[in-house]
mmCIF file of C-alpha atoms in Angstrom:
data_model
loop_
_atom_site.group_PDB
_atom_site.id
_atom_site.type_symbol
_atom_site.label_atom_id
_atom_site.label_comp_id
_atom_site.label_asym_id
_atom_site.label_seq_id
_atom_site.Cartn_x
_atom_site.Cartn_y
_atom_site.Cartn_z
ATOM 1 C CA MET O 1 26.078 -17.569 4.081
ATOM 2 C CA SER O 2 23.218 -15.326 4.965
ATOM 3 C CA LYS O 3 21.716 -15.398 7.910
ATOM 4 C CA THR O 4 18.227 -15.174 9.492
ATOM 5 C CA ILE O 5 16.522 -14.303 12.692
ATOM 6 C CA ILE O 6 13.471 -16.914 13.331
ATOM 7 C CA ASN O 7 11.292 -16.303 15.989
ATOM 8 C CA LEU O 8 11.090 -19.268 18.353
ATOM 9 C CA SER O 9 7.668 -17.522 20.181
ATOM 10 C CA LEU O 10 5.605 -17.686 17.373
ATOM 11 C CA SER O 11 6.466 -21.094 16.532
ATOM 12 C CA MET O 12 5.520 -22.769 19.515
ATOM 13 C CA VAL O 13 2.336 -20.078 20.181
ATOM 14 C CA SER O 14 1.437 -21.568 16.679
ATOM 15 C CA GLU O 15 1.802 -24.871 17.925
ATOM 16 C CA GLU O 16 0.046 -24.761 21.068
ATOM 17 C CA LEU O 17 -2.905 -23.008 19.337
ATOM 18 C CA ASP O 18 -3.361 -25.799 16.364
ATOM 19 C CA LYS O 19 -3.908 -28.347 19.331
ATOM 20 C CA ILE O 20 -6.375 -26.386 21.069
ATOM 21 C CA LEU O 21 -8.001 -25.164 17.965
ATOM 22 C CA ASP O 22 -7.940 -28.829 16.549
ATOM 23 C CA SER O 23 -9.930 -30.048 19.743
ATOM 24 C CA GLU O 24 -13.494 -30.841 19.476
ATOM 25 C CA LEU O 25 -13.978 -28.341 22.648
ATOM 26 C CA PHE O 26 -12.930 -25.389 20.409
ATOM 27 C CA THR O 27 -14.706 -26.186 16.976
ATOM 28 C CA LEU O 28 -17.785 -24.076 17.737
ATOM 29 C CA TYR O 29 -15.296 -20.811 18.469
ATOM 30 C CA THR O 30 -14.287 -21.536 14.793
ATOM 31 C CA GLN O 31 -17.603 -21.865 13.301
ATOM 32 C CA ALA O 32 -18.843 -18.429 14.895
ATOM 33 C CA LEU O 33 -15.690 -17.022 13.606
ATOM 34 C CA PRO O 34 -13.204 -17.689 10.795
ATOM 35 C CA GLU O 35 -10.585 -19.666 11.842
ATOM 36 C CA SER O 36 -8.171 -17.449 9.887
ATOM 37 C CA GLU O 37 -9.142 -14.337 12.082
ATOM 38 C CA LEU O 38 -9.762 -16.216 15.536
ATOM 39 C CA ARG O 39 -6.097 -17.599 15.087
ATOM 40 C CA HIS O 40 -4.440 -14.370 14.053
ATOM 41 C CA LYS O 41 -6.222 -12.739 16.357
ATOM 42 C CA LEU O 42 -4.935 -15.575 19.048
ATOM 43 C CA ILE O 43 -1.783 -15.377 18.172
ATOM 44 C CA ILE O 44 -1.570 -11.143 18.954
ATOM 45 C CA TYR O 45 -3.292 -11.473 21.711
ATOM 46 C CA VAL O 46 -0.270 -14.620 23.432
ATOM 47 C CA LEU O 47 2.240 -13.008 21.971
ATOM 48 C CA SER O 48 2.027 -9.517 23.486
ATOM 49 C CA ARG O 49 2.264 -11.404 26.784
ATOM 50 C CA ILE O 50 5.252 -13.309 26.535
ATOM 51 C CA PRO O 51 8.928 -12.492 26.397
ATOM 52 C CA GLY O 52 10.164 -13.307 22.821
ATOM 53 C CA LYS O 53 12.533 -16.193 22.210
ATOM 54 C CA TYR O 54 14.762 -15.875 18.902
ATOM 55 C CA ALA O 55 17.328 -17.959 17.272
ATOM 56 C CA VAL O 56 19.704 -16.655 14.232
ATOM 57 C CA LEU O 57 20.882 -19.573 11.949
ATOM 58 C CA GLU O 58 21.988 -19.925 8.640
ATOM 59 C CA GLU O 59 19.170 -19.838 5.952
ATOM 60 C CA ALA O 60 19.568 -23.444 5.146
ATOM 61 C CA GLU O 61 19.187 -24.196 8.571
ATOM 62 C CA ALA O 62 16.207 -22.078 9.041
ATOM 63 C CA HIS O 63 13.954 -23.816 6.562
ATOM 64 C CA HIS O 64 14.498 -27.422 8.658
ATOM 65 C CA LEU O 65 13.853 -26.202 11.767
ATOM 66 C CA ASN O 66 10.906 -28.172 13.282
ATOM 67 C CA PRO O 67 9.014 -25.983 16.174
ATOM 68 C CA ALA O 68 8.190 -29.560 17.736
ATOM 69 C CA GLN O 69 12.076 -30.060 18.502
ATOM 70 C CA LEU O 70 12.468 -27.012 20.115
ATOM 71 C CA ASP O 71 12.550 -27.666 24.004
ATOM 72 C CA TRP O 72 10.309 -25.671 25.720
ATOM 73 C CA ALA O 73 10.101 -26.148 29.373
ATOM 74 C CA SER O 74 6.171 -27.693 30.570
ATOM 75 C CA GLU O 75 5.902 -24.684 32.389
ATOM 76 C CA GLN O 76 5.976 -22.209 29.251
ATOM 77 C CA ARG O 77 4.015 -24.227 27.356
ATOM 78 C CA GLN O 78 0.967 -24.110 30.252
ATOM 79 C CA HIS O 79 1.595 -20.602 30.294
ATOM 80 C CA ILE O 80 0.816 -20.495 26.736
ATOM 81 C CA ARG O 81 -2.219 -22.482 26.928
ATOM 82 C CA ALA O 82 -3.394 -20.810 29.410
ATOM 83 C CA LEU O 83 -3.227 -17.283 27.226
ATOM 84 C CA ILE O 84 -4.806 -19.222 24.384
ATOM 85 C CA GLN O 85 -7.779 -19.683 26.554
ATOM 86 C CA GLN O 86 -7.977 -16.442 28.102
ATOM 87 C CA GLY O 87 -7.936 -14.813 24.827
ATOM 88 C CA ILE O 88 -10.748 -17.170 23.357
ATOM 89 C CA GLU O 89 -12.598 -16.335 26.090
ATOM 90 C CA GLN O 90 -11.732 -12.397 25.631
ATOM 91 C CA VAL O 91 -12.285 -12.596 21.898
ATOM 92 C CA ILE O 92 -16.045 -14.584 22.004
ATOM 93 C CA ALA O 93 -16.498 -12.066 24.809
ATOM 94 C CA GLN O 94 -15.966 -9.072 22.395
ATOM 95 C CA MET O 95 -17.885 -10.960 19.488
ATOM 96 C CA LYS O 96 -21.034 -11.162 22.275
ATOM 97 C CA GLU O 97 -20.346 -7.464 22.749
ATOM 98 C CA SER O 98 -20.408 -6.395 19.212
ATOM 99 C CA VAL O 99 -23.563 -8.099 18.567
ATOM 100 C CA GLU O 100 -25.486 -6.990 21.725
ATOM 101 C CA ALA O 101 -24.326 -3.413 20.752
ATOM 102 C CA ASP O 102 -25.995 -3.942 17.356
ATOM 103 C CA ASP O 103 -29.250 -4.910 18.346
ATOM 104 C CA SER O 104 -28.918 -2.003 21.136
ATOM 105 C CA PRO O 105 -31.685 0.732 21.246
ATOM 106 C CA SER O 106 -29.281 3.316 20.792
ATOM 107 C CA ARG O 107 -28.468 1.853 17.345
ATOM 108 C CA GLN O 108 -32.364 1.841 16.569
ATOM 109 C CA PHE O 109 -32.423 5.878 17.411
ATOM 110 C CA ALA O 110 -29.271 6.219 15.145
ATOM 111 C CA SER O 111 -30.822 5.029 12.105
ATOM 112 C CA ASP O 112 -34.511 6.541 13.055
ATOM 113 C CA SER O 113 -32.359 9.988 13.434
ATOM 114 C CA VAL O 114 -30.982 9.492 10.023
ATOM 115 C CA GLU O 115 -34.585 8.747 8.340
ATOM 116 C CA SER O 116 -35.841 11.640 9.967
ATOM 117 C CA GLU O 117 -32.991 14.342 8.980
ATOM 118 C CA ARG O 118 -33.979 12.644 5.260
ATOM 119 C CA ASN O 119 -37.073 13.965 5.203
ATOM 120 C CA LEU O 120 -35.847 17.414 6.357
ATOM 121 C CA MET O 121 -33.604 17.650 2.910
ATOM 122 C CA PRO O 122 -34.050 20.609 1.014
ATOM 123 C CA SER O 123 -35.433 18.236 -2.058
ATOM 124 C CA ASN O 124 -38.334 17.450 -0.167
ATOM 125 C CA TRP O 125 -38.906 20.798 0.650
ATOM 126 C CA PHE O 126 -39.432 21.596 -2.357
ATOM 127 C CA GLY O 127 -41.674 18.180 -3.904
#
């Protein structure tokens, strides 16, 4: 039989993330950003900050693996939840910065200078 590698860390992070995103506290965040994009960013954020845990299983066993059955220490779960919270705060801060940057005076200046450059194009010189 063929063996496959299972990323147990991803399973655990996904499980905890689902619990948090399903809570009412984070409904506003999922409205501000598509849930799939938010989920993807948060998974990357958390996985890059925890050690990876993997298992090698027979393919038949891998299909029946339930992440909820994995034995994770409560400290590890709390650490993952804290990282998810930090990730949400960081994603929201990045969204806020990008919105503020779009409304910045330098952006307006850039669009004004592009408009003035259009008036200097050779096609405008000769009528």
